[in-house]
Each structure stands twice: as structure tokens, then as C-alpha cells.
PDB file of C-alpha atoms in Angstrom:
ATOM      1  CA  UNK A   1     157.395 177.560 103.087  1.00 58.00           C
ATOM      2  CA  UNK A   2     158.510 175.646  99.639  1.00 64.00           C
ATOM      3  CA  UNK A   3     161.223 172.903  99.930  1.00 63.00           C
ATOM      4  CA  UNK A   4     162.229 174.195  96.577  1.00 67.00           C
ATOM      5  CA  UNK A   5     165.552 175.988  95.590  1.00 68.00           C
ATOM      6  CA  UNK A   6     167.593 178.750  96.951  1.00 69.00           C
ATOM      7  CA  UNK A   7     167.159 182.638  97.285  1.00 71.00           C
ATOM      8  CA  UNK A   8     169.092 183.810  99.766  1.00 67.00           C
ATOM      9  CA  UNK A   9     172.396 184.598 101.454  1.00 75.00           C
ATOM     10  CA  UNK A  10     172.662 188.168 100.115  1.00 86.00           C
ATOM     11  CA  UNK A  11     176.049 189.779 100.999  1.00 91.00           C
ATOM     12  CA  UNK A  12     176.183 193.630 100.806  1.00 93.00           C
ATOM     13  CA  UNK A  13     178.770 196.038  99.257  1.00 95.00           C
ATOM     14  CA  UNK A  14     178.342 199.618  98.890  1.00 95.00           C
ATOM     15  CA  UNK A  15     177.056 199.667  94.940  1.00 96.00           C
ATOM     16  CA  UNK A  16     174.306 200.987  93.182  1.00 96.00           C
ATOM     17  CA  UNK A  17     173.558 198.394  90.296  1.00 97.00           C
ATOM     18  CA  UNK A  18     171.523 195.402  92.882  1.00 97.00           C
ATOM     19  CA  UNK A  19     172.296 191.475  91.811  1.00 97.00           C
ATOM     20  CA  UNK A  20     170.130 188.957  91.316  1.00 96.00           C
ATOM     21  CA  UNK A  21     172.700 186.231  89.976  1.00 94.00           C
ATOM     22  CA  UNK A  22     173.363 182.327  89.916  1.00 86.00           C
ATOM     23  CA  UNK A  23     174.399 179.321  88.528  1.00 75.00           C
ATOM     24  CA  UNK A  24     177.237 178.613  91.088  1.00 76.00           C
ATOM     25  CA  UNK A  25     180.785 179.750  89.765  1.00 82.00           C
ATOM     26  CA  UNK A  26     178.150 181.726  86.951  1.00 85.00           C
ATOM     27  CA  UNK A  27     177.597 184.118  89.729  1.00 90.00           C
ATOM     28  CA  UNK A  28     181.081 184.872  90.270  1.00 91.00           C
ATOM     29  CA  UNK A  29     182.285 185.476  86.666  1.00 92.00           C
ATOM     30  CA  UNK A  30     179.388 188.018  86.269  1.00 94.00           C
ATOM     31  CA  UNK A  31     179.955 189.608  89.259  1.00 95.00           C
ATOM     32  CA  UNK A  32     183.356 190.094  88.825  1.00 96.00           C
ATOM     33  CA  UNK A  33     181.847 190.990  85.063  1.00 96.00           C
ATOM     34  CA  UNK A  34     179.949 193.865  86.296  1.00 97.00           C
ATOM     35  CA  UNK A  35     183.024 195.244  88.385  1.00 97.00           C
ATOM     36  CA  UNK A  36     185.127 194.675  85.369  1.00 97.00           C
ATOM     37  CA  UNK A  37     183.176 197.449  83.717  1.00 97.00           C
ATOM     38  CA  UNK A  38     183.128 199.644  85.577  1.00 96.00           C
ATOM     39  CA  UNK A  39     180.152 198.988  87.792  1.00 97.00           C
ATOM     40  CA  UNK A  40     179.784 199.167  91.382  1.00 97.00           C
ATOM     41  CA  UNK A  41     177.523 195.966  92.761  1.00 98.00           C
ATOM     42  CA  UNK A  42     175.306 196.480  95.658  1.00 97.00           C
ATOM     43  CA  UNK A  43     175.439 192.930  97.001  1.00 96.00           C
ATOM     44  CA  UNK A  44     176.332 189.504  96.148  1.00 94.00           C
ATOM     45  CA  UNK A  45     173.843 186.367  96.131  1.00 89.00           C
ATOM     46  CA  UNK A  46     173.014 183.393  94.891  1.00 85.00           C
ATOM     47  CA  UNK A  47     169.841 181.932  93.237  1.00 88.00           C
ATOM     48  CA  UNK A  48     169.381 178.140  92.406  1.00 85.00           C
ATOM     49  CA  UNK A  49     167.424 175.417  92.448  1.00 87.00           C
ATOM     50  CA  UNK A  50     164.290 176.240  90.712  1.00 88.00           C
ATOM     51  CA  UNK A  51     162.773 178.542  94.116  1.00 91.00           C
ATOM     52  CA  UNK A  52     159.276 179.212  93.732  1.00 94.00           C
ATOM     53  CA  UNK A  53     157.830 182.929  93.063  1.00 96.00           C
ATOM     54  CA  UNK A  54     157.664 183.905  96.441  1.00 96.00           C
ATOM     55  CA  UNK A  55     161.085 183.422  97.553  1.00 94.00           C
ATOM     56  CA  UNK A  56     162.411 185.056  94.245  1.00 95.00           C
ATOM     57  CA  UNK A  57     160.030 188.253  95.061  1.00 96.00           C
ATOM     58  CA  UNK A  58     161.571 188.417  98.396  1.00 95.00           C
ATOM     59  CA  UNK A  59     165.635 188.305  97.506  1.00 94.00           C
ATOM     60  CA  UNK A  60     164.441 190.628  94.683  1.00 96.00           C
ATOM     61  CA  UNK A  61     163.124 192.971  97.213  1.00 97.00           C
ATOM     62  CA  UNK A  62     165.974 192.519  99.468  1.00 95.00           C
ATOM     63  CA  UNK A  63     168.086 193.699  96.685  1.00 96.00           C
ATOM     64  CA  UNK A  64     165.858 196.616  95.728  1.00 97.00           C
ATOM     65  CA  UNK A  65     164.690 198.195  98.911  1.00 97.00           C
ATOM     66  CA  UNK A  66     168.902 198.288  99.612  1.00 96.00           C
ATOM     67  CA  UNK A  67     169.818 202.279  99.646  1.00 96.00           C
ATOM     68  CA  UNK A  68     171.661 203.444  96.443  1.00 95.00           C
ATOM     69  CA  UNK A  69     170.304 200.503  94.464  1.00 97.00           C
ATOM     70  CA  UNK A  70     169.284 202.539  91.211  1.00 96.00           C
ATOM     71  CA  UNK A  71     168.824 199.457  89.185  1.00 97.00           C
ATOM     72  CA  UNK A  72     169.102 195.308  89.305  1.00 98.00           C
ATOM     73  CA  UNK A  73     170.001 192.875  86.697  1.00 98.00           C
ATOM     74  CA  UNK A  74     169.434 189.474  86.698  1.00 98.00           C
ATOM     75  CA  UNK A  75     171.549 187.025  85.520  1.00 96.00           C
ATOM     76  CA  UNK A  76     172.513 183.571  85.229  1.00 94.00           C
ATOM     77  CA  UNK A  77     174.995 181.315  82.692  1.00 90.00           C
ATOM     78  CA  UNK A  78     172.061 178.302  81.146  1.00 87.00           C
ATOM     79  CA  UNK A  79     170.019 176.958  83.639  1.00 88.00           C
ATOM     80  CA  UNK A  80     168.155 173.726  83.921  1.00 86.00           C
ATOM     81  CA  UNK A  81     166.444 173.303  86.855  1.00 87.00           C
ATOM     82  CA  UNK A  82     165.694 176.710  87.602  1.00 91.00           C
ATOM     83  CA  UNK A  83     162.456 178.024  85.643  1.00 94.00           C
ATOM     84  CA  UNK A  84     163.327 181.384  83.929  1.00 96.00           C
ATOM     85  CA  UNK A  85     159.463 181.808  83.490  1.00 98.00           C
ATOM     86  CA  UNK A  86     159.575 181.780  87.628  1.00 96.00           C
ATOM     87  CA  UNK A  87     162.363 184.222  88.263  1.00 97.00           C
ATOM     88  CA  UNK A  88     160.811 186.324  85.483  1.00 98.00           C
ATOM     89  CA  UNK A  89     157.311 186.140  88.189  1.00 98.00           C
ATOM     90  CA  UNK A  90     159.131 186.757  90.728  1.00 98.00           C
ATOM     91  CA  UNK A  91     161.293 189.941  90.352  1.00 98.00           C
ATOM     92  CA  UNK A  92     158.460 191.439  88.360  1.00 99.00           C
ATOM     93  CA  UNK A  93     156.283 191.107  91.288  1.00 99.00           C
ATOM     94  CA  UNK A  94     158.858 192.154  93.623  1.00 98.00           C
ATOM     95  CA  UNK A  95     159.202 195.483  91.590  1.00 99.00           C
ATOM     96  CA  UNK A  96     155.256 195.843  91.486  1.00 99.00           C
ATOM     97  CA  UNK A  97     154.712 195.254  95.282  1.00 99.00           C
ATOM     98  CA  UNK A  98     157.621 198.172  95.713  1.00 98.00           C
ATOM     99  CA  UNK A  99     155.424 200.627  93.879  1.00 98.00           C
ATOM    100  CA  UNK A 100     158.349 200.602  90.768  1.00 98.00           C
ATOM    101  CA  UNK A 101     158.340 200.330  86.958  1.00 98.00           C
ATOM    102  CA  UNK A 102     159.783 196.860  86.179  1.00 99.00           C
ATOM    103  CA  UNK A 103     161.248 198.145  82.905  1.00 98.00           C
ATOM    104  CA  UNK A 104     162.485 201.117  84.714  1.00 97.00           C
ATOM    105  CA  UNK A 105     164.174 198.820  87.812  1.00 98.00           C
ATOM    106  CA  UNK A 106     165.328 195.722  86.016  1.00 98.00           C
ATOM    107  CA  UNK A 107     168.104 197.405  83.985  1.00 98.00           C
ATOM    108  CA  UNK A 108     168.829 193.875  82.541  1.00 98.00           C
ATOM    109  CA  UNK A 109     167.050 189.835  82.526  1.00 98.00           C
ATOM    110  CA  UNK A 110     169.919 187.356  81.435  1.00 97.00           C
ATOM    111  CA  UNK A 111     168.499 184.017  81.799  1.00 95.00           C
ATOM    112  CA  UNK A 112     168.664 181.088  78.912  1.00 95.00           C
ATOM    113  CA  UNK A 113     167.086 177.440  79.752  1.00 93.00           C
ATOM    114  CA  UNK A 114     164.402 176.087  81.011  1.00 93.00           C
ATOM    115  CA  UNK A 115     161.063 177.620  80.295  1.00 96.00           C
ATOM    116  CA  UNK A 116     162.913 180.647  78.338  1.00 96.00           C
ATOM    117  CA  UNK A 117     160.347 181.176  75.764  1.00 97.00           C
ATOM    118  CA  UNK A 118     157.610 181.523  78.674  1.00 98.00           C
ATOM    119  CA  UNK A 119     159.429 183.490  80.601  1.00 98.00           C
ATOM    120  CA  UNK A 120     160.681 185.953  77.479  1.00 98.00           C
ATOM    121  CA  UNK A 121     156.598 186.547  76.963  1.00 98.00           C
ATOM    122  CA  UNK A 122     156.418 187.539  80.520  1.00 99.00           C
ATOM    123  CA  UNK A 123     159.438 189.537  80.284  1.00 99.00           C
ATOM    124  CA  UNK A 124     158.203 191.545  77.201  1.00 98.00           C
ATOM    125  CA  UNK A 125     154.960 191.828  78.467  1.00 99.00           C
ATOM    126  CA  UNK A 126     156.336 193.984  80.786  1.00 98.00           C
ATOM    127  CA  UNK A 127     158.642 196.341  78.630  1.00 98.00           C
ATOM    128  CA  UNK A 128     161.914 194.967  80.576  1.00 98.00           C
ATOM    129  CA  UNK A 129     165.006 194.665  78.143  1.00 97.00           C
ATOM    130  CA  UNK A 130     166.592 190.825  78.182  1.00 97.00           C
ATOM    131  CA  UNK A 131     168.973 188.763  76.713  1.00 97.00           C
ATOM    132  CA  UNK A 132     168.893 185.275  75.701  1.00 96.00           C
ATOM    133  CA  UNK A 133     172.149 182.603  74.908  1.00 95.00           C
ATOM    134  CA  UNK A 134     173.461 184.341  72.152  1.00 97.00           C
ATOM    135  CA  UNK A 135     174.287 187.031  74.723  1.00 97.00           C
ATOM    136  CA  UNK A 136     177.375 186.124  76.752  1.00 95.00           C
ATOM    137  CA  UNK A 137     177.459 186.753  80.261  1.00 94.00           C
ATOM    138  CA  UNK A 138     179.999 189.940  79.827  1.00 96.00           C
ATOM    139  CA  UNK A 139     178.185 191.813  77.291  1.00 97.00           C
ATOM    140  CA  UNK A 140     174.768 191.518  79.534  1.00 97.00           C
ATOM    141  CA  UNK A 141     176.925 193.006  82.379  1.00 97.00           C
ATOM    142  CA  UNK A 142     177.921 195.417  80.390  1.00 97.00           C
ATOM    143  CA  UNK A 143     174.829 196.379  79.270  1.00 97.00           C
ATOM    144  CA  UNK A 144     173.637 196.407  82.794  1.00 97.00           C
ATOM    145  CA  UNK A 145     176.589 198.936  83.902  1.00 97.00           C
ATOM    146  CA  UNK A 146     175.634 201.016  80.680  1.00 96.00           C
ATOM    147  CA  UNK A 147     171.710 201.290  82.193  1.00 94.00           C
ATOM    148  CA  UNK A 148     173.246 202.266  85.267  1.00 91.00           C
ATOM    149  CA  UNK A 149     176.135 204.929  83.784  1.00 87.00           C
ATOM    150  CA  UNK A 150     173.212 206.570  82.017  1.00 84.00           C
ATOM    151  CA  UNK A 151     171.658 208.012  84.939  1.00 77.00           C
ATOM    152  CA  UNK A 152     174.147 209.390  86.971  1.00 69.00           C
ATOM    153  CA  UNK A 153     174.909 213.137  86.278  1.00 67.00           C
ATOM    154  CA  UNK A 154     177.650 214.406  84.059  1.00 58.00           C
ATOM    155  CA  UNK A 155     180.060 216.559  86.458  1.00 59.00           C
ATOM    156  CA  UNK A 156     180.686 219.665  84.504  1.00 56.00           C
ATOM    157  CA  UNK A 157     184.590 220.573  84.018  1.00 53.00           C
ATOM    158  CA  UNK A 158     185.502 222.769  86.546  1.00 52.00           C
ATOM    159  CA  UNK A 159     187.479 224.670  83.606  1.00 51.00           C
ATOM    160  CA  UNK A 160     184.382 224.731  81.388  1.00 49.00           C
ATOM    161  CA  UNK A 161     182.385 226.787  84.029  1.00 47.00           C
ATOM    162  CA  UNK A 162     184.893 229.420  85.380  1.00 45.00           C
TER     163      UNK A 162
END
């Protein structure tokens, strides 16, 4: 197993938009970002320390074989040590070993830093929507919670329908 980074320690809440987050105190303001929109997180981790493909892939299938996860988004403030090209590898191929769409899973990729352009190609190779600096850390939750809003049914009016 690789000496390299962290991808681990997943905590679990009873949420349907999954987590991939880091960047230390990063991972708290955009988890507390996601609930401050009015999403529901399905777990809280961390992810640091440039970890290699395979232990991205596995966190990232922690988070998505979790029941009610409809969606993940990964994000992170600027990193510098951790590869985005890496953590792009990895949750793709953790979505692809599942059997699911990564454009249709990963409702959101925030990462900005190190390796960004080679990880954006990777990223758009694969149809998933991202965000790069100019994109705070709010307004990719946001967008996130917005992916997940979209797909849960519209409760008809009880007054509409009798």
C-alpha cells in the first residue's frame, strides 16, 4: 500500500449528496456550505496529501456505494500537494468500477492547483461538470445541492389535487 496521502476517516450522516472534500478547515467551510443550502450530506471526510489513485477510488466508493447517496461532489479550497489530475483518476474510476455514469454521479469536481489543467482534460473527457478558482467554494456547493434538488420529485399540493 502507498505511503502517500490520506483518504479516509469517512464519518456518516443520513444525506443523499456523498462528500469527497479536503484541504483541512476547507472541508469544514464546504461542508457546512452544502448544509447551508439546503443540502443534506451523506458523510464527512477528509482527503490530503497527494493519495495515489487507488486510495481515492476506494473513499470514492465508500461514499458512493452508501444508501441514499444520489450524487457526490468533490471539493477542495487550492491545493498544492495533492494532484487534481489524481483525484480526477480516481473518483472517475471509482464511478466506472460501480457500473455508474461519472457525469451522471459526480454532480460537481471543485479542485484548483496542482496539475489542474491535466486533470480538467480528464474531467471533460468524461462529460463531468467542474469548477476551477474563479469558483468559490459556496457557489460549487451550491451548485452541487442544485444537481441534487433536481432529482427529487415535486410533491403535488394536496389542494391542487382534491
Amino acid at each position: 500500500s502507498s505511503h502517500r496521502g490520506v483518504a479516509g476517516n469517512v464519518t456518516e450522516f443520513d444525506g443523499n449528496i456523498g462528500l469527497v472534500i479536503g484541504a483541512g478547515g476547507g472541508s469544514l467551510t464546504l461542508f457546512d456550505a452544502v448544509r447551508a443550502h439546503g443540502g443534506e450530506p451523506a458523510n464527512y471526510c477528509e482527503i490530503g496529501g497527494n493519495p495515489d489513485v487507488q486510495k481515492t477510488c476506494g473513499l470514492a466508493k465508500l461514499v458512493l456505494c452508501k444508501p441514499g447517496v444520489d450524487k457526490i461532489a468533490v471539493m477542495m479550497s487550492i491545493v498544492s500537494n495533492t494532484r487534481v489530475d489524481i483525484v480526477a483518476r480516481g473518483v472517475i474510476k471509482a464511478c466506472l468500477e460501480l457500473g455508474m455514469d461519472p457525469a451522471e454521479k459526480i454532480a460537481i469536481f471543485r479542485i484548483p492547483g496542482a496539475w489542474e489543467e491535466e486533470g480538467f482534460k480528464i474531467l471533460e473527457k468524461y462529460g463531468i461538470d467542474y469548477a476551477d478558482r474563479s469558483v468559490s467554494m459556496h457557489e460549487a456547493a451550491r451548485r452541487a445541492v442544485q444537481k441534487i434538488s433536481a432529482l427529487e420529485p415535486v410533491v403535488a399540493d394536496a389542494e391542487a389535487t382534491s
